[in-house]
Tab-separated table of N, CA and C in Angstrom:
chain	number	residue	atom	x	y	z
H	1	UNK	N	-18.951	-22.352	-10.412
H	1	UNK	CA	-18.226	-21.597	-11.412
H	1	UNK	C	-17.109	-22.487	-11.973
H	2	UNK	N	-17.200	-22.616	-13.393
H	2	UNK	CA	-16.176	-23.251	-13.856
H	2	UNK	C	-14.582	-22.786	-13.606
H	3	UNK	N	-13.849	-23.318	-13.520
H	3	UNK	CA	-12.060	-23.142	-13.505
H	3	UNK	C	-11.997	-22.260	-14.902
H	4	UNK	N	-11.374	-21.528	-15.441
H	4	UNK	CA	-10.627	-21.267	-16.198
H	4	UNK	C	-8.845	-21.114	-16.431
H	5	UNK	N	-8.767	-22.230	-17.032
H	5	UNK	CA	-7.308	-22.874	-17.156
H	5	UNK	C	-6.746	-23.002	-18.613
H	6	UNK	N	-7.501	-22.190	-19.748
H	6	UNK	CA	-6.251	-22.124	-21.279
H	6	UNK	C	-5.596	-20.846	-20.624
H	7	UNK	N	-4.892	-21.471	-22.006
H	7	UNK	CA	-3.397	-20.865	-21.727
H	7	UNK	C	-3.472	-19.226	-22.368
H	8	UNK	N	-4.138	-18.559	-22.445
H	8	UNK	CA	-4.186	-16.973	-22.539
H	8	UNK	C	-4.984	-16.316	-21.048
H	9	UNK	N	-5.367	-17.382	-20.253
H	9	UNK	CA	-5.975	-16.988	-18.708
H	9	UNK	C	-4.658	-17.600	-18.046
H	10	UNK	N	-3.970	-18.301	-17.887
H	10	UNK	CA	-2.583	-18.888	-17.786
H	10	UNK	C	-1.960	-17.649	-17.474
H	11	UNK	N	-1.645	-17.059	-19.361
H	11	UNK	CA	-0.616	-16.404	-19.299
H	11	UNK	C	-0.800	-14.886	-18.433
H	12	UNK	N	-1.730	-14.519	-18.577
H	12	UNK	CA	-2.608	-13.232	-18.276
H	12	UNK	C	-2.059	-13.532	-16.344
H	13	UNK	N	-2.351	-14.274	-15.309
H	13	UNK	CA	-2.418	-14.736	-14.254
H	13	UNK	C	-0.603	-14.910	-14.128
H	14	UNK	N	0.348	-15.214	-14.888
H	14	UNK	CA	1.785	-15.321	-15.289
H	14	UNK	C	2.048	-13.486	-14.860
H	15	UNK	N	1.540	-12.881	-15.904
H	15	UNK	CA	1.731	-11.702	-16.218
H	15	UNK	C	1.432	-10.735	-15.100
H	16	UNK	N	0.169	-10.922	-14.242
H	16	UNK	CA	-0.353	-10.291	-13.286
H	16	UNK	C	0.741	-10.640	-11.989
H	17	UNK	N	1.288	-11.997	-11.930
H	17	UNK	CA	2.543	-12.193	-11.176
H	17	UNK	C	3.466	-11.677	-10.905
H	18	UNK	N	4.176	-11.507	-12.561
H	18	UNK	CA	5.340	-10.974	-12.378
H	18	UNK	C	5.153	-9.000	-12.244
H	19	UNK	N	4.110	-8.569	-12.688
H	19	UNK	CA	3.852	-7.099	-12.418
H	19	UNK	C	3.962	-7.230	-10.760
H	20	UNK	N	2.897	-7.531	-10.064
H	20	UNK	CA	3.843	-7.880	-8.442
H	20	UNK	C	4.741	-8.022	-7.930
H	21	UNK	N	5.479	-9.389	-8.437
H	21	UNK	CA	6.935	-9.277	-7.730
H	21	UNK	C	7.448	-7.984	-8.142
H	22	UNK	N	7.929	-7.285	-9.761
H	22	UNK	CA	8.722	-6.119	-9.679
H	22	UNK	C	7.871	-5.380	-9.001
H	23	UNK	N	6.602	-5.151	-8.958
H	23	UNK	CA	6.027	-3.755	-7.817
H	23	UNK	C	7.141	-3.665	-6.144
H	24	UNK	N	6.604	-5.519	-5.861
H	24	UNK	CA	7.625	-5.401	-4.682
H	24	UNK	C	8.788	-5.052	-4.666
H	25	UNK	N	9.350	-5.854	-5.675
H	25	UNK	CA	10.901	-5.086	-5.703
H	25	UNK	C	11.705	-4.048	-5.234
H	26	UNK	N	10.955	-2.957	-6.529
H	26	UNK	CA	10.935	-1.831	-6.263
H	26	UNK	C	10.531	-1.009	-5.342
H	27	UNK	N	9.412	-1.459	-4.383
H	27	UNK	CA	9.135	-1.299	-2.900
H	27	UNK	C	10.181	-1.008	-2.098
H	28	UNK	N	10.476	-2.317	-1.886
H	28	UNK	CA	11.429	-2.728	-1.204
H	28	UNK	C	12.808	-1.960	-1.385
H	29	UNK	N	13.260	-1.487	-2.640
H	29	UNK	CA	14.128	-0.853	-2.921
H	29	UNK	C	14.541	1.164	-2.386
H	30	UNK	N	13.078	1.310	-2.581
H	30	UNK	CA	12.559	2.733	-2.276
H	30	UNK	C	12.487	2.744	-1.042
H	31	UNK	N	11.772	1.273	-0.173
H	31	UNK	CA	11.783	1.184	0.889
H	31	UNK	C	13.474	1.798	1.899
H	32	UNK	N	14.286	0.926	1.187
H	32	UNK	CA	15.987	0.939	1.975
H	32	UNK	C	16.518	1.980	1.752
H	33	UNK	N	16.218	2.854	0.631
H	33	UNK	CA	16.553	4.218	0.639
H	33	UNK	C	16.434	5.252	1.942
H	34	UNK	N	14.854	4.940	2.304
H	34	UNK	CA	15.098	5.754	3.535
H	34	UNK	C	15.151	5.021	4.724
H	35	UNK	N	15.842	3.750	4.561
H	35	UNK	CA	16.652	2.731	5.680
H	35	UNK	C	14.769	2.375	6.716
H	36	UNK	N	13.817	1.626	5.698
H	36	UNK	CA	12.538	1.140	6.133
H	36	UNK	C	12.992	-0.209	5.381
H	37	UNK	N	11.732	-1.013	6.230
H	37	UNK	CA	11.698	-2.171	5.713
H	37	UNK	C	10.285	-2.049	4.733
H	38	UNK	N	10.084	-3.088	3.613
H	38	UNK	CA	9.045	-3.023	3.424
H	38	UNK	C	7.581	-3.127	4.247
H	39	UNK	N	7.391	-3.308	5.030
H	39	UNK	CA	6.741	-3.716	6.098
H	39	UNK	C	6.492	-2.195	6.595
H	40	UNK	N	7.048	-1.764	7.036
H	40	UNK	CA	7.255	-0.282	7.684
H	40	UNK	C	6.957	0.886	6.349
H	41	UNK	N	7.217	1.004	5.680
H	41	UNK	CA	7.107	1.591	4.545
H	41	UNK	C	5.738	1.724	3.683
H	42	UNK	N	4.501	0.140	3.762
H	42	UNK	CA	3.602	0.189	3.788
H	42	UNK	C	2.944	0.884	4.837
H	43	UNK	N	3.310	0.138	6.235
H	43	UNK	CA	2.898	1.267	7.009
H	43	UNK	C	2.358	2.449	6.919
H	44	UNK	N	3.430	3.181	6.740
H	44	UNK	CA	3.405	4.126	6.774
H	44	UNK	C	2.848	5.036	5.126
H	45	UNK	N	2.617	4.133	4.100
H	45	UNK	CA	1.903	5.014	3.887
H	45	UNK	C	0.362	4.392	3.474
H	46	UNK	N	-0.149	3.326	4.348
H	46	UNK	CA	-1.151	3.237	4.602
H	46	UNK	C	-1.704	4.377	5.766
H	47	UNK	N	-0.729	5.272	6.677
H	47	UNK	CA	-0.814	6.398	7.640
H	47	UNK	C	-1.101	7.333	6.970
H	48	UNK	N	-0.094	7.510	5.671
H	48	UNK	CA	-0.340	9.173	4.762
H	48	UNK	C	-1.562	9.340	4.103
H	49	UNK	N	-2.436	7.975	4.271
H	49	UNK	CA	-3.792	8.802	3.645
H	49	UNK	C	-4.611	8.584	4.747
H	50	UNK	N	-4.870	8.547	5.920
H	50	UNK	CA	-5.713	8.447	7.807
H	50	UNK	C	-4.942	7.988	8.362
H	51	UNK	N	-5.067	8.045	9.604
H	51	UNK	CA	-5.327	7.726	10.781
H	51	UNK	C	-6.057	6.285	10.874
H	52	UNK	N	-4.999	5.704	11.618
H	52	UNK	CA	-5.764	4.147	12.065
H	52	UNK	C	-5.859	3.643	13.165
H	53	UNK	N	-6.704	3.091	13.787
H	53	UNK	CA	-6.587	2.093	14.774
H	53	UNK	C	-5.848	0.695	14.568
H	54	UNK	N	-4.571	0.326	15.050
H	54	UNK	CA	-4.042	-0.623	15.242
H	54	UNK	C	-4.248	-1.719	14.743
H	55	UNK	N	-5.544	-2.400	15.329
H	55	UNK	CA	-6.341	-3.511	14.678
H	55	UNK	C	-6.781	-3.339	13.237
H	56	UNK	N	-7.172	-2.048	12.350
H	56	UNK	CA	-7.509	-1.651	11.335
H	56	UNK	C	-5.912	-2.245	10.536
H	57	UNK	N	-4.803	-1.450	11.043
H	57	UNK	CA	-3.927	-1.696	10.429
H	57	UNK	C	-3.392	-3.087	10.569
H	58	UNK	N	-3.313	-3.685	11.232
H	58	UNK	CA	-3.091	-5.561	11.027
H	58	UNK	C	-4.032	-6.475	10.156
H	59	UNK	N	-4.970	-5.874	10.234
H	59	UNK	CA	-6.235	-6.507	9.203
H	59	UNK	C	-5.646	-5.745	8.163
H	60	UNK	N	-5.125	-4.838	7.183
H	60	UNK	CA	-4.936	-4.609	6.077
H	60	UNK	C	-3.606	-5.110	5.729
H	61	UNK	N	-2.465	-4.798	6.635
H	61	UNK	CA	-1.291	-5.680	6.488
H	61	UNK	C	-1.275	-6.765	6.037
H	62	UNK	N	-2.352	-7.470	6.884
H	62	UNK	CA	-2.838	-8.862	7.401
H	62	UNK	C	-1.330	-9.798	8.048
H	63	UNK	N	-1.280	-8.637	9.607
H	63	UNK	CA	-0.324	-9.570	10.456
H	63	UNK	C	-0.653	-9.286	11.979
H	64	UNK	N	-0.502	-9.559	12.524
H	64	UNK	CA	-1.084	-9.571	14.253
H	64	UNK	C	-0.836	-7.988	14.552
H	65	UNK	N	-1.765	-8.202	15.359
H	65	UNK	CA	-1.711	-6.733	16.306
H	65	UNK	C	-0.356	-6.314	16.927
H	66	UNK	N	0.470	-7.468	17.737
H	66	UNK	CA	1.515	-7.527	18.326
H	66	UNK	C	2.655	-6.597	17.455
H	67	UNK	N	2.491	-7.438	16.494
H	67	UNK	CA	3.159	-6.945	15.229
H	67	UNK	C	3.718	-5.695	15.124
H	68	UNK	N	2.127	-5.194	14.692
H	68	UNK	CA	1.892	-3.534	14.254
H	68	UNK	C	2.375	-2.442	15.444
H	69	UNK	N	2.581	-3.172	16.477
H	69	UNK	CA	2.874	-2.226	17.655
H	69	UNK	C	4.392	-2.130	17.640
H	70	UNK	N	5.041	-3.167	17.522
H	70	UNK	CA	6.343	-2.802	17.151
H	70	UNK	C	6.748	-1.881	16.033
H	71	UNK	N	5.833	-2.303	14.518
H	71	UNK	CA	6.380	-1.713	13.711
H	71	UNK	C	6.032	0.285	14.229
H	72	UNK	N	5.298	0.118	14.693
H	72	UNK	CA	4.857	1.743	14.819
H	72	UNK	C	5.638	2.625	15.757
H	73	UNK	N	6.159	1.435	17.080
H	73	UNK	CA	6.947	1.947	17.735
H	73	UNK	C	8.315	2.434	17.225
H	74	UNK	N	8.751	1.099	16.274
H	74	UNK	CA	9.994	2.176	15.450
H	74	UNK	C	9.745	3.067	14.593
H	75	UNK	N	8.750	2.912	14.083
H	75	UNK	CA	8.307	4.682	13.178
H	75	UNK	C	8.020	5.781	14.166
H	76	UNK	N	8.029	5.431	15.215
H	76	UNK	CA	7.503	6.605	16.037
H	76	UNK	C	8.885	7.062	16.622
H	77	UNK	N	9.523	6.076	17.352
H	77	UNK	CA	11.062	6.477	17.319
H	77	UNK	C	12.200	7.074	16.449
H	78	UNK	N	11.310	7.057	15.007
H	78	UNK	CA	11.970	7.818	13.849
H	78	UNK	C	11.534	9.188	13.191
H	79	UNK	N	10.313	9.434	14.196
H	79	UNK	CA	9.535	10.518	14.266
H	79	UNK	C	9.002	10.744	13.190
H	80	UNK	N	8.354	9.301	12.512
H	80	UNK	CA	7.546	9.225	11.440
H	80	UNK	C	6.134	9.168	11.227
H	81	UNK	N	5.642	8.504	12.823
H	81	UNK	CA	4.311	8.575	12.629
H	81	UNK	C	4.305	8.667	14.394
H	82	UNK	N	3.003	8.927	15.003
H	82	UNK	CA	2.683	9.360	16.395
H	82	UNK	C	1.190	8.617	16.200
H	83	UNK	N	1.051	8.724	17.827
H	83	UNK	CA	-0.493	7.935	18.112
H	83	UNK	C	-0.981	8.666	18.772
H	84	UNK	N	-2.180	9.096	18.591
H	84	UNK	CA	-2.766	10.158	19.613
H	84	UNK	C	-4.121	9.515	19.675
H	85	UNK	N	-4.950	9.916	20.612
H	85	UNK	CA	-6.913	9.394	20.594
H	85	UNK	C	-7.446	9.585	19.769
H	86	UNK	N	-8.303	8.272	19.471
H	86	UNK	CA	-9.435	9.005	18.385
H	86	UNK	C	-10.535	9.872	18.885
H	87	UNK	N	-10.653	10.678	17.806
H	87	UNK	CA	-11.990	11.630	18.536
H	87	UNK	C	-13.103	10.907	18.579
H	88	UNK	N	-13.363	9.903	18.168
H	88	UNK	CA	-14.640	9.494	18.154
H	88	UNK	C	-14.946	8.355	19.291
H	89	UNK	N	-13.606	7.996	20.322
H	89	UNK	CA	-13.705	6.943	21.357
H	89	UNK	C	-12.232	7.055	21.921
H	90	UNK	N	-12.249	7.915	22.399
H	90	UNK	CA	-10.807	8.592	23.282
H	90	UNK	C	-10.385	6.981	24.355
H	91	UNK	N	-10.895	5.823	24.356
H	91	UNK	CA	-10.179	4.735	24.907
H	91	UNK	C	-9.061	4.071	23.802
H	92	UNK	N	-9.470	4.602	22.320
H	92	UNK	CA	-8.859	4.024	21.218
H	92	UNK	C	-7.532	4.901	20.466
H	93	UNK	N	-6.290	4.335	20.453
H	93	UNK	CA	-5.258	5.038	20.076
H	93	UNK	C	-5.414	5.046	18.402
H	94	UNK	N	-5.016	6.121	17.750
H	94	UNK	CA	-4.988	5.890	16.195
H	94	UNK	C	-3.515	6.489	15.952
H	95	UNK	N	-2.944	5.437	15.237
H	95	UNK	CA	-1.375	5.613	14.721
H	95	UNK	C	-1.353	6.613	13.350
H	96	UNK	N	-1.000	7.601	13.180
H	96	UNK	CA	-1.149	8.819	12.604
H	96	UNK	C	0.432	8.955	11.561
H	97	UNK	N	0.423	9.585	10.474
H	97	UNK	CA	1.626	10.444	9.721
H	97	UNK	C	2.029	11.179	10.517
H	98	UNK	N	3.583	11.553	11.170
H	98	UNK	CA	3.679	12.698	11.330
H	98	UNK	C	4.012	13.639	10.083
H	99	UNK	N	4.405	14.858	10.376
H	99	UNK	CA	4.361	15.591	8.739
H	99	UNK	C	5.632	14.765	7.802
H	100	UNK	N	6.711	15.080	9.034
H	100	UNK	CA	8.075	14.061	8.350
H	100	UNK	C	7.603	12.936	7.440
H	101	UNK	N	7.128	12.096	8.482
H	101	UNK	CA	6.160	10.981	7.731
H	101	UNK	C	5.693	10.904	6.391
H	102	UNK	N	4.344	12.115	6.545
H	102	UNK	CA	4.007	12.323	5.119
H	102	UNK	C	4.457	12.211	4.453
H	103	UNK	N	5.636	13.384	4.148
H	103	UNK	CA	6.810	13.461	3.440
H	103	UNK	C	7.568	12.271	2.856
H	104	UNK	N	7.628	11.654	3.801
H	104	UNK	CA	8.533	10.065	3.348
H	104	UNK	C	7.821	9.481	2.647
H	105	UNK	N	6.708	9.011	3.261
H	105	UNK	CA	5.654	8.853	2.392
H	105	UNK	C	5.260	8.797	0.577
H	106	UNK	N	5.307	10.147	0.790
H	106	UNK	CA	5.042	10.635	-0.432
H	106	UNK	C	6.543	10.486	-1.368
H	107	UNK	N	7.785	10.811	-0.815
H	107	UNK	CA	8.754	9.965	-1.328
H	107	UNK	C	8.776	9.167	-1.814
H	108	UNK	N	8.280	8.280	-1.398
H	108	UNK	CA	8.410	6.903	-1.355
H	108	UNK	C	7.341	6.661	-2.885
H	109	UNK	N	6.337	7.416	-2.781
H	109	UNK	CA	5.543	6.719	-3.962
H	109	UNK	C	6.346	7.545	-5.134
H	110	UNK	N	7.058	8.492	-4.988
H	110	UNK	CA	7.170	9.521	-6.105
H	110	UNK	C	8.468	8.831	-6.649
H	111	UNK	N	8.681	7.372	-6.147
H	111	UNK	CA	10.338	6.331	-6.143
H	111	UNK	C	9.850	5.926	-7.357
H	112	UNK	N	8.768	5.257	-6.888
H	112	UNK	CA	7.858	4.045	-7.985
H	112	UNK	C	7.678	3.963	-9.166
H	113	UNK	N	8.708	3.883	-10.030
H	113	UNK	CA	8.686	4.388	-11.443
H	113	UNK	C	7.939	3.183	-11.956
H	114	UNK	N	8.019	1.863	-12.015
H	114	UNK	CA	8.281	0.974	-12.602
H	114	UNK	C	6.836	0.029	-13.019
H	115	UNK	N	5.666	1.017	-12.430
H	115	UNK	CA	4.523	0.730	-13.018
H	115	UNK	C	4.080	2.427	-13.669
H	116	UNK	N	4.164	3.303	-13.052
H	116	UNK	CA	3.792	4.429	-13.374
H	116	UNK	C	4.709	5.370	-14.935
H	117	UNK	N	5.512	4.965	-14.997
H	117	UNK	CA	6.313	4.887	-16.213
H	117	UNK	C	5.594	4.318	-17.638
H	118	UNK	N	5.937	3.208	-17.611
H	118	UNK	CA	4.916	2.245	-18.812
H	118	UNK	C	3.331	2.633	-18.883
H	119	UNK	N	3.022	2.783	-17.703
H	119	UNK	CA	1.273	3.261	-17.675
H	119	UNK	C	1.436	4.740	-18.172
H	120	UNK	N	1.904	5.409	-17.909
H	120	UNK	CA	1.524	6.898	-18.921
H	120	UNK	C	1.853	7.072	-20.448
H	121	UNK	N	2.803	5.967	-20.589
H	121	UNK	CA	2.357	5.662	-22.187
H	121	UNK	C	1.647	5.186	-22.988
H	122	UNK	N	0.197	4.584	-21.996
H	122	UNK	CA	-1.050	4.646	-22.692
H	122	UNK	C	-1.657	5.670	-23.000
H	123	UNK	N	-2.833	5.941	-23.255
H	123	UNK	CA	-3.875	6.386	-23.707
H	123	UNK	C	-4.639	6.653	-22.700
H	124	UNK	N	-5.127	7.689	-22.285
H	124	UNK	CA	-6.103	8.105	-21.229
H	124	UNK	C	-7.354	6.991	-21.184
H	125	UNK	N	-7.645	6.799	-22.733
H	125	UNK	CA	-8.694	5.470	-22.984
H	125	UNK	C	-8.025	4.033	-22.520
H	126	UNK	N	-6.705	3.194	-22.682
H	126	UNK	CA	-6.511	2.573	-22.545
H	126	UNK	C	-6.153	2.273	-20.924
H	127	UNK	N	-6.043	3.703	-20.140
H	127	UNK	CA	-5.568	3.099	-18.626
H	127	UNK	C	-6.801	3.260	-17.898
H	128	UNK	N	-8.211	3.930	-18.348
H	128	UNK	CA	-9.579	3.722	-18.192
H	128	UNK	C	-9.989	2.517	-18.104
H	129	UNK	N	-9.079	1.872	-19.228
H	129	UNK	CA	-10.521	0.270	-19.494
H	129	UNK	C	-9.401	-0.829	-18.699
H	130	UNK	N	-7.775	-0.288	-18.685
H	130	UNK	CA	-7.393	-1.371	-17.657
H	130	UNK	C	-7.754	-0.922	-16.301
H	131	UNK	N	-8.065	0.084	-15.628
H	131	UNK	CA	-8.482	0.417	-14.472
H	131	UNK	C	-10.066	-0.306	-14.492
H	132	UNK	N	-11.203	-0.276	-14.824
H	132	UNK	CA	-12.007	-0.694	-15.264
H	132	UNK	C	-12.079	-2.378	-14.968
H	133	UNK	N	-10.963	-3.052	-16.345
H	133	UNK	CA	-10.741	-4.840	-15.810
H	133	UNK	C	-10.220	-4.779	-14.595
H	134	UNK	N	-9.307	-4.228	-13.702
H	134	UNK	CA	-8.550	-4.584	-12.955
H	134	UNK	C	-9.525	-4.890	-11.591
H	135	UNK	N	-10.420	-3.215	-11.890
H	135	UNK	CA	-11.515	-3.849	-10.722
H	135	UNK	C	-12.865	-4.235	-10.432
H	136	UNK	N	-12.845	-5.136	-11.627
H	136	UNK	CA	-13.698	-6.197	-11.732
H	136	UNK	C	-12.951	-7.454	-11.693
H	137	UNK	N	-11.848	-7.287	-12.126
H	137	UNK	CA	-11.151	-8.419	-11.222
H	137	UNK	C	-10.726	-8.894	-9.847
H	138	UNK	N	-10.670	-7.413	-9.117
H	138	UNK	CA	-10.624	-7.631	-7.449
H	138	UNK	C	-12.263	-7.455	-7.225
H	139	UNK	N	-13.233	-7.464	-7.886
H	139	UNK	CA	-14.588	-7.389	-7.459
H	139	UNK	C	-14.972	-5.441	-6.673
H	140	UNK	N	-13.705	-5.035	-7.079
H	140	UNK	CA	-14.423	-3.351	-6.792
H	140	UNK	C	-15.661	-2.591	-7.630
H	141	UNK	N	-16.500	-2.217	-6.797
H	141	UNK	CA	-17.830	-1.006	-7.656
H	141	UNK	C	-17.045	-0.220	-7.886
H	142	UNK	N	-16.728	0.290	-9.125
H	142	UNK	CA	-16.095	1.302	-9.636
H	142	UNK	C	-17.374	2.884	-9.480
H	143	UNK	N	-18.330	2.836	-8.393
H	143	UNK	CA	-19.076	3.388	-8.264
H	143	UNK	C	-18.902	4.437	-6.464
């Protein structure tokens, strides 16, 4: 596969950058509100939509297992999320929302102005066909 390197794939790859860093930003910002780190804050609301096994959650983080056990232990000490068995292999713990949790959670996304703002001043057609490029650019079946 050839490189693509003019400067309107440049700028486009520029642009897709800086939409990230402010996403983080603002993460991070929403994050300290309710005194989380970003780190913890994903967490947790990678929790508000399942239940995970540990290892599930370091592979999506993408940081060690060791890791994730700390971070959960202080969410759990903040009575944000709990670990109980999975039903499907009661040797396996799954780190869970508690409702509080949820809640924060859902806080937390309802912070996020700073893509969801500008995007509803498209066109139902226009956030279709960027939803559409976006994941054919991460290689998602929109199926």
């Amino acid at each position: 596969m050839a490189t693509r390197t003019d400067a309107l794939t440049l700028e486009v790859v520029d642009l897709i950058a800086t939409v990230v860093v402010r996403y983080h930003e603002e993460y991070e910002e929403a994050a300290a509100k309710h005194s989380l780190t970003g780190v913890q804050a994903r967490l947790l609301a990678l929790l508000s939509r399942e239940p995970l096994p540990m290892r599930r959650i370091a592979v999506k983080l993408k940081c060690e297992p060791s890791n994730v056990t700390g971070i959960v232990d202080r969410l759990e000490g903040r009575g944000l999320v709990e670990r109980r068995p999975d039903p499907d292999d009661r040797r396996v713990k799954l780190a869970a929302a508690t409702p509080e949790g949820q809640r924060t959670a859902d806080q937390l996304r309802g912070a996020l102005h700073f893509a969801r703002e500008p995007l509803a001043g498209l066109s139902v057609a226009e956030r279709t066909l960027l939803r559409g490029l976006l994941q054919r650019v991460l290689g998602i079946d929109p199926t």
